[in-house]
Short mmCIF file of C-alpha atoms in Angstrom, two decimals:
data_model
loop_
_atom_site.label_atom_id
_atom_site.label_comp_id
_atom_site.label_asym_id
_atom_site.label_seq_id
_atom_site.Cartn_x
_atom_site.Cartn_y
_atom_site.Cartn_z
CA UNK L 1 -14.48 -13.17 -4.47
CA UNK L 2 -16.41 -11.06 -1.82
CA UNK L 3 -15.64 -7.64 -0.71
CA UNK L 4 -13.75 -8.99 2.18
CA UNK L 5 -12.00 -11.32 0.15
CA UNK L 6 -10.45 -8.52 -1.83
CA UNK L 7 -8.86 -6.02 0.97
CA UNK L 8 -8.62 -8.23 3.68
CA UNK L 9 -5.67 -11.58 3.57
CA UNK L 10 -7.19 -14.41 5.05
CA UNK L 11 -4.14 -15.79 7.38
CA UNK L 12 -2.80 -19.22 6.28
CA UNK L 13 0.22 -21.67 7.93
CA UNK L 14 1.89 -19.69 5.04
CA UNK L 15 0.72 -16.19 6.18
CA UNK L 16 1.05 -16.85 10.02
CA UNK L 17 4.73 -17.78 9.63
CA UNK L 18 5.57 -14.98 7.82
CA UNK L 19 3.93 -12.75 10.22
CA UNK L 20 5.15 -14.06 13.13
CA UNK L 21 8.35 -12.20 13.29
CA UNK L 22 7.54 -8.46 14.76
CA UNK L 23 9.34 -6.28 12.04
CA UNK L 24 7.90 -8.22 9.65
CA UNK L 25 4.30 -7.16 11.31
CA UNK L 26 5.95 -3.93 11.87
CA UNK L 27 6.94 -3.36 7.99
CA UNK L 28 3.42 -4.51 6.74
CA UNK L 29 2.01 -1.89 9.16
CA UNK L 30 4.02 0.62 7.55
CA UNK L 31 3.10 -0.62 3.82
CA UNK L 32 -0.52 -0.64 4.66
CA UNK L 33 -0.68 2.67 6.42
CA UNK L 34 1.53 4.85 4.50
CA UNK L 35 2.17 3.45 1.33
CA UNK L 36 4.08 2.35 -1.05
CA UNK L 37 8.07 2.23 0.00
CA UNK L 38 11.59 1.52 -0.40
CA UNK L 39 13.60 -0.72 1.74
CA UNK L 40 16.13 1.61 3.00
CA UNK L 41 12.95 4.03 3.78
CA UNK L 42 11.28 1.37 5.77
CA UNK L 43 14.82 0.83 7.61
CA UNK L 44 14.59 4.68 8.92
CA UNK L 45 10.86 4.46 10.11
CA UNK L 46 11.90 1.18 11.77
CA UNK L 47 15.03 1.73 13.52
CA UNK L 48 16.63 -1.26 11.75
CA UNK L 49 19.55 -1.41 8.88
CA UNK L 50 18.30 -1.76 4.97
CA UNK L 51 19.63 -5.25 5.09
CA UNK L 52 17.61 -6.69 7.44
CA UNK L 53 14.42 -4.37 5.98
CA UNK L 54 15.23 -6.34 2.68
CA UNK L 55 15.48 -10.00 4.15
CA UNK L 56 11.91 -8.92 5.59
CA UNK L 57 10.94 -7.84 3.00
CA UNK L 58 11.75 -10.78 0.65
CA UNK L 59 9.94 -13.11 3.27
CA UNK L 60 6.72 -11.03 3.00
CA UNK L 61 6.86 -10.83 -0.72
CA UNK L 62 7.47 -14.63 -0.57
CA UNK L 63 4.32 -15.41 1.50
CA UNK L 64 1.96 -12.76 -0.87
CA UNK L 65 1.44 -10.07 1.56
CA UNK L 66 3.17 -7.41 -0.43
CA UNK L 67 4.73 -7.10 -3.85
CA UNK L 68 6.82 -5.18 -5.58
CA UNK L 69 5.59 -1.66 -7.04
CA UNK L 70 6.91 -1.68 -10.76
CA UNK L 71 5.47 1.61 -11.41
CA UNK L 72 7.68 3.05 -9.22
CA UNK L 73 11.92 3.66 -8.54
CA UNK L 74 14.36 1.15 -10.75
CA UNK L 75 16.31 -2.03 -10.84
CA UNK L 76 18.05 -0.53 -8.03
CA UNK L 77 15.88 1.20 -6.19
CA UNK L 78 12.68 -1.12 -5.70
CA UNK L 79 9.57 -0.34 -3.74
CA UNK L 80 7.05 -2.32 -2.47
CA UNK L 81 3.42 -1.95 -1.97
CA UNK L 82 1.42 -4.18 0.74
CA UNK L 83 -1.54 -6.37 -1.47
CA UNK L 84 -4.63 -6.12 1.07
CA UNK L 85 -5.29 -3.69 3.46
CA UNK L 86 -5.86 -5.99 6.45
CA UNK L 87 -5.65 -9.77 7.83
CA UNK L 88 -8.09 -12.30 9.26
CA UNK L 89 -7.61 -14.88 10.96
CA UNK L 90 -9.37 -17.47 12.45
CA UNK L 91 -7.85 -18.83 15.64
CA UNK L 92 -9.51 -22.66 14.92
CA UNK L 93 -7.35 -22.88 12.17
CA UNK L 94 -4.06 -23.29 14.12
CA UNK L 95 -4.99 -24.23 17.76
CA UNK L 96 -4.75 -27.81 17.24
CA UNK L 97 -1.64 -28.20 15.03
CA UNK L 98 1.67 -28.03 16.60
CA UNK L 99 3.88 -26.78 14.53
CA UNK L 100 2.02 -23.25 14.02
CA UNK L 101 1.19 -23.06 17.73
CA UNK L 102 4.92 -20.76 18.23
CA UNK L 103 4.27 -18.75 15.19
CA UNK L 104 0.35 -18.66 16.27
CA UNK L 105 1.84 -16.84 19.74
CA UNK L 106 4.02 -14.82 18.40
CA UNK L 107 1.65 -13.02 15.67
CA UNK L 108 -1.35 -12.87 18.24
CA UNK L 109 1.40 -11.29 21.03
CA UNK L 110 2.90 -8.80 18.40
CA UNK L 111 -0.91 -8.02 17.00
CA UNK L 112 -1.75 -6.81 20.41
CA UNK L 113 1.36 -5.05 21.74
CA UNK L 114 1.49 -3.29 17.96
CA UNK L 115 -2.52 -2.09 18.96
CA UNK L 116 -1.42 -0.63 22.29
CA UNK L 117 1.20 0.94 20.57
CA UNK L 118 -1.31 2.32 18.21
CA UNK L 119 -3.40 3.69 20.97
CA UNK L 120 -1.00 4.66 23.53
CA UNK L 121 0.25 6.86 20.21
CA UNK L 122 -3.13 8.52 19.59
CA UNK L 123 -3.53 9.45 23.93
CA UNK L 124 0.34 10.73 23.41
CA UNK L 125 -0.78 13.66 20.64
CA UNK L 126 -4.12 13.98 21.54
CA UNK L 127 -3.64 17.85 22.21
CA UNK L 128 -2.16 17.47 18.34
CA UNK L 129 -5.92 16.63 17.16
CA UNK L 130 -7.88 19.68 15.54
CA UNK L 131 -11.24 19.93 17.91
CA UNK L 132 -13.32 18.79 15.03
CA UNK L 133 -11.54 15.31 16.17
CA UNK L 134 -11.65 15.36 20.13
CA UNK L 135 -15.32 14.52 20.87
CA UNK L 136 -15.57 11.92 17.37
CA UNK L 137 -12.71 9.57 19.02
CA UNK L 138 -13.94 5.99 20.60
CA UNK L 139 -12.75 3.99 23.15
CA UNK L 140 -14.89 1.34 24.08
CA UNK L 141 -15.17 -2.04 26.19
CA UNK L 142 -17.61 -3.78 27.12
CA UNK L 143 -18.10 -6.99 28.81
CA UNK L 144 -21.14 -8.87 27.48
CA UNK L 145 -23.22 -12.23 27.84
CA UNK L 146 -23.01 -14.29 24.77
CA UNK L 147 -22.86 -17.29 23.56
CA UNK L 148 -20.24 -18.69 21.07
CA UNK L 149 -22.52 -18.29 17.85
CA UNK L 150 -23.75 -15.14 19.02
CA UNK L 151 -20.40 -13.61 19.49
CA UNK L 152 -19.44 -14.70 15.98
CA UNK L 153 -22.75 -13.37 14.45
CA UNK L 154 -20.99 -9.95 16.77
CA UNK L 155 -17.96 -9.78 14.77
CA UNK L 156 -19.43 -11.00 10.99
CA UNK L 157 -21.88 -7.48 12.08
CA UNK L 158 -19.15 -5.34 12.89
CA UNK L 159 -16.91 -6.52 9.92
CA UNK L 160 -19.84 -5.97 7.75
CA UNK L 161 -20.23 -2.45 9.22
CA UNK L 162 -16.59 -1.39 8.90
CA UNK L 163 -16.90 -2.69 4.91
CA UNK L 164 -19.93 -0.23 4.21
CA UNK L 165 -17.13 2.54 5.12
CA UNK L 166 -14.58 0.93 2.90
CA UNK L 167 -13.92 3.13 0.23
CA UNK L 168 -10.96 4.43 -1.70
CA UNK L 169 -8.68 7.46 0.21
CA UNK L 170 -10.34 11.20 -0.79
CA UNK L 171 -9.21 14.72 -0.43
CA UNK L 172 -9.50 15.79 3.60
CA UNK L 173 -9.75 12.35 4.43
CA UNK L 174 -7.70 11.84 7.90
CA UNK L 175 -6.71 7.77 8.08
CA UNK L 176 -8.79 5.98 10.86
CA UNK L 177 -7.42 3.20 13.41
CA UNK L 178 -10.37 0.65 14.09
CA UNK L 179 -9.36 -2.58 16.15
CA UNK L 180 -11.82 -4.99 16.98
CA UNK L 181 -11.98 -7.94 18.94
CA UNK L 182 -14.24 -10.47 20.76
CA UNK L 183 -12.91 -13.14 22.68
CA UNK L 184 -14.42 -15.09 26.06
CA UNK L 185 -13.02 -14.14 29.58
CA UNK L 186 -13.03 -16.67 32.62
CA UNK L 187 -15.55 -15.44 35.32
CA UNK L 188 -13.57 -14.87 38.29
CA UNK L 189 -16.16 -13.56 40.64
CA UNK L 190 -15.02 -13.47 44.46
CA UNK L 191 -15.80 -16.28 46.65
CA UNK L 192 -17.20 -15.49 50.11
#
């Protein structure tokens, strides 16, 4: 199993169904960036009643995104950990079957409304940010010429870059939001 293999779950019909509800996204998020919690917990941070946390959280368990944490609370008060840090997907593994074309939509939708959310967040507190922050924050986008196998060769780069920083949580450490993406655009230059 490769590094990747280990933190990151590599989306399946299985995974993609269970992720394409948006508190179930939502939840994971929560699991993956904060830890290990209980269902009623998860209910407060998401605005949503402990029953419907649980039913969400049975359907992730089901699919093997997260798992129960038996080191921690009791029979009646269980807690659940998320199993890998991240997702990836592959967009040719769906696009030509059917029946995961809805949950395809859905996840892919959710993924990038829960990103905005993310950075629309970070622009919200930025005047929370110590100054040793400010000027080490990146926003960038940039179009660029490439062609399909270069733009894969792109991404297998950066995803080999962001591994080399992979490394378990230490004192003073200050969690880090990194999206990436590369996807074509139709030219739409104007006409005369």
């Amino acid at each position: 199993m490769g590094k990747s293999e280990r933190y990151l779950a590599r989306v399946d019909g299985r995974i993609l169904r269970a992720l394409s509800h948006p508190l179930r996204v939502k939840i994971l998020e929560l699991l993956r960036e904060d830890g290990p919690a209980t269902a009623s917990g998860l209910a407060k941070r998401a605005g949503e009643s402990s029953g419907t946390t649980s039913w969400h959280l049975r359907q992730l368990a089901e699919s093997g995104l997260i798992t129960e944490d038996t080191e921690r609370g009791s029979r009646r008060d269980r807690w659940w950990r998320a199993v890998h840090e991240g997702d990836q997907m592959r967009t040719k593994d769906f696009i030509d079957d059917p029946d995961l074309a809805g949950p395809f939509n859905a996840y892919a939708h959710t993924m990038i409304e829960r990103r905005y959310a993310a950075e629309a967040q970070f622009v919200a507190e930025v005047r929370d940010w110590a100054d040793e922050w400010i000027d080490k924050v990146s926003f960038h986008d940039s179009p660029l010429s490439l062609t399909p196998d270069e733009a894969a060769a792109l991404s297998d780069e950066i995803l080999e870059v962001i591994g080399r920083y992979r490394r378990p949580e230490k004192d003073g450490d200050t969690q880090v939001r990194v999206h990436w993406a590369a996807f074509p655009r139709k030219s739409r230059p104007e006409t005369p």
